[in-house]
JSON list of C-alpha atoms in Angstrom, two decimals:
[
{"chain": "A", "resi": 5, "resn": "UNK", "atom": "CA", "xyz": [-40.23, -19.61, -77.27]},
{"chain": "A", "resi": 6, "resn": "UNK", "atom": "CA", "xyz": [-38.81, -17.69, -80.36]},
{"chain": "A", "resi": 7, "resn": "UNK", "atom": "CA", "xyz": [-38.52, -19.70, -83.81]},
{"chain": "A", "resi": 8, "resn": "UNK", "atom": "CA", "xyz": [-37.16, -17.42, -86.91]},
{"chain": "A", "resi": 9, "resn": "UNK", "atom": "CA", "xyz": [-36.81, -18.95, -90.32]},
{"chain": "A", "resi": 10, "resn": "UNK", "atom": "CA", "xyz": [-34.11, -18.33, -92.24]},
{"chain": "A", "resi": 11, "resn": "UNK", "atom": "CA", "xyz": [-33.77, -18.64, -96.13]},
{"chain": "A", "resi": 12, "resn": "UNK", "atom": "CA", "xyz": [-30.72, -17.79, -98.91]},
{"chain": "A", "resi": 13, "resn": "UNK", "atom": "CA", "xyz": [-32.10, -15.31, -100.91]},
{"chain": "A", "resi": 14, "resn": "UNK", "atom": "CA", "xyz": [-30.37, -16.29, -104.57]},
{"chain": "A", "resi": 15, "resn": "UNK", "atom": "CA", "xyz": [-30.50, -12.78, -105.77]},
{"chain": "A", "resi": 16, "resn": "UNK", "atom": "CA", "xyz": [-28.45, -10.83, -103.06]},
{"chain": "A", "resi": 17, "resn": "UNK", "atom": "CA", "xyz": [-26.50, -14.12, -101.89]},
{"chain": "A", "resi": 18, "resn": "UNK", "atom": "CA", "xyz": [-26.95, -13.42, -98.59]},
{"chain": "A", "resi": 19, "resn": "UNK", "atom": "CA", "xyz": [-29.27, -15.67, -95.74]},
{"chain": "A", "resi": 20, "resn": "UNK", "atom": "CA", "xyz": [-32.48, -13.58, -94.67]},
{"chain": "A", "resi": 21, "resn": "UNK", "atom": "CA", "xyz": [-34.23, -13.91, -91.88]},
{"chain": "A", "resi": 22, "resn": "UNK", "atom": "CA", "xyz": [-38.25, -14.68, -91.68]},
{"chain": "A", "resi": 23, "resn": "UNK", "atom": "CA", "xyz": [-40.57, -12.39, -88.74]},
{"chain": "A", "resi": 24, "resn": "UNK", "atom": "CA", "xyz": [-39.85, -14.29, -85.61]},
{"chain": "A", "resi": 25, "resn": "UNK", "atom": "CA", "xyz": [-43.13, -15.66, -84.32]},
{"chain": "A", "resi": 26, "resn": "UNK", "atom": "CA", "xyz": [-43.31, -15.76, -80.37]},
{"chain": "A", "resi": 27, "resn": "UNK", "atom": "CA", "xyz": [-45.34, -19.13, -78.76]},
{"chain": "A", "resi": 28, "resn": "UNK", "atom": "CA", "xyz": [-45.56, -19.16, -75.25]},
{"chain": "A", "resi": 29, "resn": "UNK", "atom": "CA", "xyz": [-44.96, -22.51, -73.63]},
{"chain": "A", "resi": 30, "resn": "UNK", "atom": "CA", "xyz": [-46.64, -23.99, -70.52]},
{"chain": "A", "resi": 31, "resn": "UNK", "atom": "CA", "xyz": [-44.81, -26.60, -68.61]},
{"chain": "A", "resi": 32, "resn": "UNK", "atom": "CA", "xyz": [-46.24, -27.90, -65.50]},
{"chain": "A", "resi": 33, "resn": "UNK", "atom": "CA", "xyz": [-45.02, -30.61, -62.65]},
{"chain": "A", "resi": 34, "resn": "UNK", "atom": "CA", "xyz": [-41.42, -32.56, -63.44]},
{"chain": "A", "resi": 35, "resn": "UNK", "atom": "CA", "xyz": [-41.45, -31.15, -67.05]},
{"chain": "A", "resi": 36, "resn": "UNK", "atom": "CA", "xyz": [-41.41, -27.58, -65.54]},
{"chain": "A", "resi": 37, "resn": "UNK", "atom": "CA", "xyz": [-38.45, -28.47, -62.88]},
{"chain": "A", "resi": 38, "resn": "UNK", "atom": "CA", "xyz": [-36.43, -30.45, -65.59]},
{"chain": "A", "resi": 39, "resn": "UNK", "atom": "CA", "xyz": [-36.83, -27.41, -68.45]},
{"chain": "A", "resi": 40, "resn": "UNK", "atom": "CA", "xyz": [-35.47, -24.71, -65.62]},
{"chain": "A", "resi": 41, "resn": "UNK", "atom": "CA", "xyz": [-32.46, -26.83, -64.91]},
{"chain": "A", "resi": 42, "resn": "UNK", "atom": "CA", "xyz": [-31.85, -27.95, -68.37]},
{"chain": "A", "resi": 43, "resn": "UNK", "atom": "CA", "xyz": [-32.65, -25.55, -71.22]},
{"chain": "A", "resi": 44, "resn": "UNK", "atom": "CA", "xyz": [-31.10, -21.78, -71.43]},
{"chain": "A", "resi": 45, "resn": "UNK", "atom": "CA", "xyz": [-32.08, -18.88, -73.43]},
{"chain": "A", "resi": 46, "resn": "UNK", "atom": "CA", "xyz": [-30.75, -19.16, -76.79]},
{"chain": "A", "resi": 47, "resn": "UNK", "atom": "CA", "xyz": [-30.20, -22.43, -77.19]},
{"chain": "A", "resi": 48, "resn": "UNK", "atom": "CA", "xyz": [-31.89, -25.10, -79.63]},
{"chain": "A", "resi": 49, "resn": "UNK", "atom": "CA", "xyz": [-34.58, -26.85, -78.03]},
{"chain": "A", "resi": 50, "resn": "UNK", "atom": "CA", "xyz": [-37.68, -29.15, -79.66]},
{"chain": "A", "resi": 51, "resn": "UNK", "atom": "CA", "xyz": [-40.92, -28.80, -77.58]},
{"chain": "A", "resi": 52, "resn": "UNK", "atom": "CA", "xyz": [-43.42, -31.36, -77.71]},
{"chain": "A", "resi": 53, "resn": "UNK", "atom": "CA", "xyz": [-47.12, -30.67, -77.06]},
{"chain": "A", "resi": 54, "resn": "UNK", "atom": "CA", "xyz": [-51.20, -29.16, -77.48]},
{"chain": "A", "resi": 55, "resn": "UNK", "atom": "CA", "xyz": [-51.55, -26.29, -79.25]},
{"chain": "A", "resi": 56, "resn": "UNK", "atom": "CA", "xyz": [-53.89, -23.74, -78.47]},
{"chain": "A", "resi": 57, "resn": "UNK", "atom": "CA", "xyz": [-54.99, -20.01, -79.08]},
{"chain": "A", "resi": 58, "resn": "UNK", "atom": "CA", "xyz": [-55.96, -18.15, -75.67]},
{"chain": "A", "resi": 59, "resn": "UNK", "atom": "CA", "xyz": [-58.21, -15.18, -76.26]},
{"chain": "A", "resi": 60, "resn": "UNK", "atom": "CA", "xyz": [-59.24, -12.49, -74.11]},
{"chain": "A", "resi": 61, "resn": "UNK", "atom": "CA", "xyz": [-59.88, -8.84, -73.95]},
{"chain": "A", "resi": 62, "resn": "UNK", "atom": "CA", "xyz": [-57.50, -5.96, -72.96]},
{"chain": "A", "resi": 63, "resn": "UNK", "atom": "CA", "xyz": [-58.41, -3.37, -70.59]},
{"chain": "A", "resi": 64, "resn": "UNK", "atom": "CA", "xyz": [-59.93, -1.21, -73.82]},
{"chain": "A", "resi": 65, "resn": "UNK", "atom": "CA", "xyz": [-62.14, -3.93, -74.77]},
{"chain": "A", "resi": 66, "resn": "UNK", "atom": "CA", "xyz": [-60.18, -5.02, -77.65]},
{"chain": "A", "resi": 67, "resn": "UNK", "atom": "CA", "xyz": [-59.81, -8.80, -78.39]},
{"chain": "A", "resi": 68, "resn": "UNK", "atom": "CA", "xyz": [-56.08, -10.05, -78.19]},
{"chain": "A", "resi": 69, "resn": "UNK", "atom": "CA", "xyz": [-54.97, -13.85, -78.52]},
{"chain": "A", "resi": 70, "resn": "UNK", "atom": "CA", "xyz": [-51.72, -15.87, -78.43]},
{"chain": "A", "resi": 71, "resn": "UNK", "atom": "CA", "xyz": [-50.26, -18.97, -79.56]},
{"chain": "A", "resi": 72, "resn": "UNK", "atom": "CA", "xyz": [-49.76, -21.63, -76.57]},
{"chain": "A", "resi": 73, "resn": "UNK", "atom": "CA", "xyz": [-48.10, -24.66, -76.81]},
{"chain": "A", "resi": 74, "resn": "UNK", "atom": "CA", "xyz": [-48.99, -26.90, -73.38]},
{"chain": "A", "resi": 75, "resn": "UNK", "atom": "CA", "xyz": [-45.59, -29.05, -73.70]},
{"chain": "A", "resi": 76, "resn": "UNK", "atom": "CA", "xyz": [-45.58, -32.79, -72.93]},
{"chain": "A", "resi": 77, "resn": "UNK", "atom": "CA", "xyz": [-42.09, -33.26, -73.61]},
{"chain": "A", "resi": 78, "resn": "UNK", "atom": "CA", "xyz": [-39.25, -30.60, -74.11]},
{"chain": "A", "resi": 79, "resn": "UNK", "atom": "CA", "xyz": [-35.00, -30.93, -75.08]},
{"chain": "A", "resi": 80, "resn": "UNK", "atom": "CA", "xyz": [-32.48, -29.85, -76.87]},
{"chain": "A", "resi": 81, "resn": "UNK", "atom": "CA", "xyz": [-32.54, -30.04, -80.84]},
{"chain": "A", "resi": 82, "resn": "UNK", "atom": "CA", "xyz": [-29.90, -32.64, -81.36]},
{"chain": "A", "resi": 83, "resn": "UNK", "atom": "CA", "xyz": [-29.25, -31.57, -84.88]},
{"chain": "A", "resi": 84, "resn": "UNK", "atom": "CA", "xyz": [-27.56, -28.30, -83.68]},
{"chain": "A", "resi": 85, "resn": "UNK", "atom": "CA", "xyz": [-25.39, -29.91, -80.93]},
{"chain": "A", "resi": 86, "resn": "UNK", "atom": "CA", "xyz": [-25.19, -32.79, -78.56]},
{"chain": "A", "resi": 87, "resn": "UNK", "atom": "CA", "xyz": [-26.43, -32.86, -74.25]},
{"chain": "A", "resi": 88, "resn": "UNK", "atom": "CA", "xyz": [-26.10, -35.66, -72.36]},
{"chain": "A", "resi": 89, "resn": "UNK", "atom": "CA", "xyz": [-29.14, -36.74, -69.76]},
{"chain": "A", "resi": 90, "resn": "UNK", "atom": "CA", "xyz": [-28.72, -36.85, -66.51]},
{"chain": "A", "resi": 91, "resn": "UNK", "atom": "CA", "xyz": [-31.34, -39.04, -64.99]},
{"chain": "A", "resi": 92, "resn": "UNK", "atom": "CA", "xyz": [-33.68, -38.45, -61.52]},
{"chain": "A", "resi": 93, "resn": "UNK", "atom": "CA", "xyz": [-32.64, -40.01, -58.80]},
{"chain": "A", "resi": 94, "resn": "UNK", "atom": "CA", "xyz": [-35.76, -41.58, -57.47]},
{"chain": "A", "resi": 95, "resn": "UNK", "atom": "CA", "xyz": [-35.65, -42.28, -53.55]},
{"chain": "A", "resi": 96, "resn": "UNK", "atom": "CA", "xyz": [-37.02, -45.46, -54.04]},
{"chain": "A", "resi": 97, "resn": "UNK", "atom": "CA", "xyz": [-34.67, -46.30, -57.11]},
{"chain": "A", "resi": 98, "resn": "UNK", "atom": "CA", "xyz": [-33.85, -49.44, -56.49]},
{"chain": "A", "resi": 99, "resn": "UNK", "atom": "CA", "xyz": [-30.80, -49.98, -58.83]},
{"chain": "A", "resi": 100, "resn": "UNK", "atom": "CA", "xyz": [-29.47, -46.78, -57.46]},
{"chain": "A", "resi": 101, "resn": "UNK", "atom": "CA", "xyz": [-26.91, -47.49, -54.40]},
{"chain": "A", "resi": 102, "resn": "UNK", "atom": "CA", "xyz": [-28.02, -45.51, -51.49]},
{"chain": "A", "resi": 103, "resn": "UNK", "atom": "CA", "xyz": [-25.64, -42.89, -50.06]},
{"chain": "A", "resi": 104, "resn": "UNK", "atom": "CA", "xyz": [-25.43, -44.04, -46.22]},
{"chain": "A", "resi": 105, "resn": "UNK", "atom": "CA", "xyz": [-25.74, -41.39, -43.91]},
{"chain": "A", "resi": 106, "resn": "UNK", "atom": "CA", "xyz": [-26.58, -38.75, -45.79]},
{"chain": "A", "resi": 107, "resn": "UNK", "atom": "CA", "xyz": [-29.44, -36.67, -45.63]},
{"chain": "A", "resi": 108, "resn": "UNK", "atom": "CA", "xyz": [-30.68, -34.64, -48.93]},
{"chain": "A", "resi": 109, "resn": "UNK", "atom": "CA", "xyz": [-30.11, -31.03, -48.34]},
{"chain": "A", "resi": 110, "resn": "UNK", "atom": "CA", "xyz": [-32.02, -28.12, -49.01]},
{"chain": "A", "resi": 111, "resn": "UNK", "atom": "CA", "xyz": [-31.39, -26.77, -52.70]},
{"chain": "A", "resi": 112, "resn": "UNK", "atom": "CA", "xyz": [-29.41, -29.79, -53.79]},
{"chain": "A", "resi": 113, "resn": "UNK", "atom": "CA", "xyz": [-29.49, -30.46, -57.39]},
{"chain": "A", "resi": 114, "resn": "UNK", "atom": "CA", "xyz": [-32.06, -34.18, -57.33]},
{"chain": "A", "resi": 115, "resn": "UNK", "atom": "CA", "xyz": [-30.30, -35.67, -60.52]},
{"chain": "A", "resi": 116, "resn": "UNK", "atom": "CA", "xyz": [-27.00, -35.66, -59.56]},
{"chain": "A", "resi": 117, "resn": "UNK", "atom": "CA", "xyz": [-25.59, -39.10, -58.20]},
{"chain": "A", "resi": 118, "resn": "UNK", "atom": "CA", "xyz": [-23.13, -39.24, -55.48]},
{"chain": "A", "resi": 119, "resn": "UNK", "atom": "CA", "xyz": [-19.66, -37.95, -56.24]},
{"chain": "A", "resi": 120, "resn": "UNK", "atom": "CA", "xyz": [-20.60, -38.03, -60.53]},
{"chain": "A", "resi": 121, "resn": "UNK", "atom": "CA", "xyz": [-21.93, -35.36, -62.92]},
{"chain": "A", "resi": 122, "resn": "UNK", "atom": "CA", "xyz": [-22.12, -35.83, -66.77]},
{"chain": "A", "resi": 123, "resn": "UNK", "atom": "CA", "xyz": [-21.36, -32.52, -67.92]},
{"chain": "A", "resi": 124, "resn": "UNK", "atom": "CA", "xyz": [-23.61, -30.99, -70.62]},
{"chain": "A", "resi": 125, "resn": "UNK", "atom": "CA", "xyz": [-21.97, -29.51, -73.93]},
{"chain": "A", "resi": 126, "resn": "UNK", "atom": "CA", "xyz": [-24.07, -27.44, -76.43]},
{"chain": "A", "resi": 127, "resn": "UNK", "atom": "CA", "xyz": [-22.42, -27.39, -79.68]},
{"chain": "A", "resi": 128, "resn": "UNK", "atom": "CA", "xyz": [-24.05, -24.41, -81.66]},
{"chain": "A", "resi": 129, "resn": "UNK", "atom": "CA", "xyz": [-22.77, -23.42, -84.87]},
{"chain": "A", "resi": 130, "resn": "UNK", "atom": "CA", "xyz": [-20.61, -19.78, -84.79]},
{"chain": "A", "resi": 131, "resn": "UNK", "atom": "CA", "xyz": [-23.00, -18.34, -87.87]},
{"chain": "A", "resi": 132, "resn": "UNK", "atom": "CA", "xyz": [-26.01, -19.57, -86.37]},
{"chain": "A", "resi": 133, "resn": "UNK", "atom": "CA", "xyz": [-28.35, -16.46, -84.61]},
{"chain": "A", "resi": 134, "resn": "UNK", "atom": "CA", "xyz": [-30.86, -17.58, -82.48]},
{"chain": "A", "resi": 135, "resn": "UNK", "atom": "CA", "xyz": [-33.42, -14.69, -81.97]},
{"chain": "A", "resi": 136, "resn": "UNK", "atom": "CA", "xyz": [-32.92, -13.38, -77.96]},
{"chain": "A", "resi": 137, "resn": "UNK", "atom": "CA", "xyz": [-35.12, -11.94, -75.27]},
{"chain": "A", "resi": 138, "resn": "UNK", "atom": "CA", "xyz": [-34.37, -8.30, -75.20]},
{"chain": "A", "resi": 139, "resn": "UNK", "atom": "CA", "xyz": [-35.18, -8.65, -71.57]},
{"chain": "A", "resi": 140, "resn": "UNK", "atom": "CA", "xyz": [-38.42, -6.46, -71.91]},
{"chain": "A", "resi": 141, "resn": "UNK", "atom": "CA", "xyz": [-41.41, -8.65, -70.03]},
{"chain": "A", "resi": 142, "resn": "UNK", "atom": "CA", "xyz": [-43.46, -6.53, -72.07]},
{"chain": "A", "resi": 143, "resn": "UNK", "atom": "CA", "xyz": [-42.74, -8.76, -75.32]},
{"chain": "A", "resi": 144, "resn": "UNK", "atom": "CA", "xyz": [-44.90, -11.11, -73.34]},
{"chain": "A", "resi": 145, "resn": "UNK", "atom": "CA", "xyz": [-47.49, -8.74, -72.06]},
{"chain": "A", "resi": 146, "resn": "UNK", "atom": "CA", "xyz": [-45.87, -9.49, -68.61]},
{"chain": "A", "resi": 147, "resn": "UNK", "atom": "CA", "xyz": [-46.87, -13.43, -68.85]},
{"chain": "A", "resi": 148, "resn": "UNK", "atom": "CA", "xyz": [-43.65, -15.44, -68.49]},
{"chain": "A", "resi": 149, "resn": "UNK", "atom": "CA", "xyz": [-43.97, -19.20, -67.19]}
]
């Protein structure tokens, strides 16, 4: 995850932008399936969680650390747009008719209902830059989650 501040710098009248700092989140379980088929790159999200500083050594011997962030709850920022939730479909749901006949099939998304889909909009300001993975796993020193 990628957060860069942004200020108005009075003197030049122009916004400025802050070093990005880099925190690598770990998801795990539900929270892991849910944040694949929810968030995108580049859009707002809040992430919820521990924090923690790994450390270890590098093949030279020299020390190296990162930020982690072991979320317990993840979304969209609301204040930059809106989403609408599309609940799991428990197979055991009780207020959930059951589909008769039908078996669940390989791939198929779990929290759609039968026949209905709430889309989801993200509403993002034009001016607003979010700061983008060049694509380069090396950013991460090859640890992506």
């Amino acid at each position: 995850m990628a957060s860069t501040r942004r200020y108005f710098d009075n003197r030049t009248q122009q916004w400025k932008d802050l070093p990005t700092t880099w925190i690598t989140v770990k998801a795990y379980r539900n929270l892991s399936e849910n944040i694949c088929q929810s968030l995108k790159k580049g859009e707002p999200v809040i992430v919820m969680g521990a924090l923690a500083t790994e450390t270890w050594a590098d093949q030279n011997g020299k020390p190296q650390s990162r930020i982690v962030l072991e979320a317990s709850a993840a979304g969209h920022d609301l204040n930059r747009g809106v989403t609408t939730l599309r609940k799991f479909v428990k197979p055991n749901d009780q207020h959930q008719p059951e589909a008769k006949g039908t078996e669940p099939r390989v791939g198929a998304d779990p929290f759609v209902r039968q026949g209905s889909v709430a889309p989801v909009e993200i509403v993002v300001p034009e001016d607003d830059e979010a700061a983008e993975f060049s694509g380069d796993t090396g950013e991460f020193d090859g640890d992506i989650y």
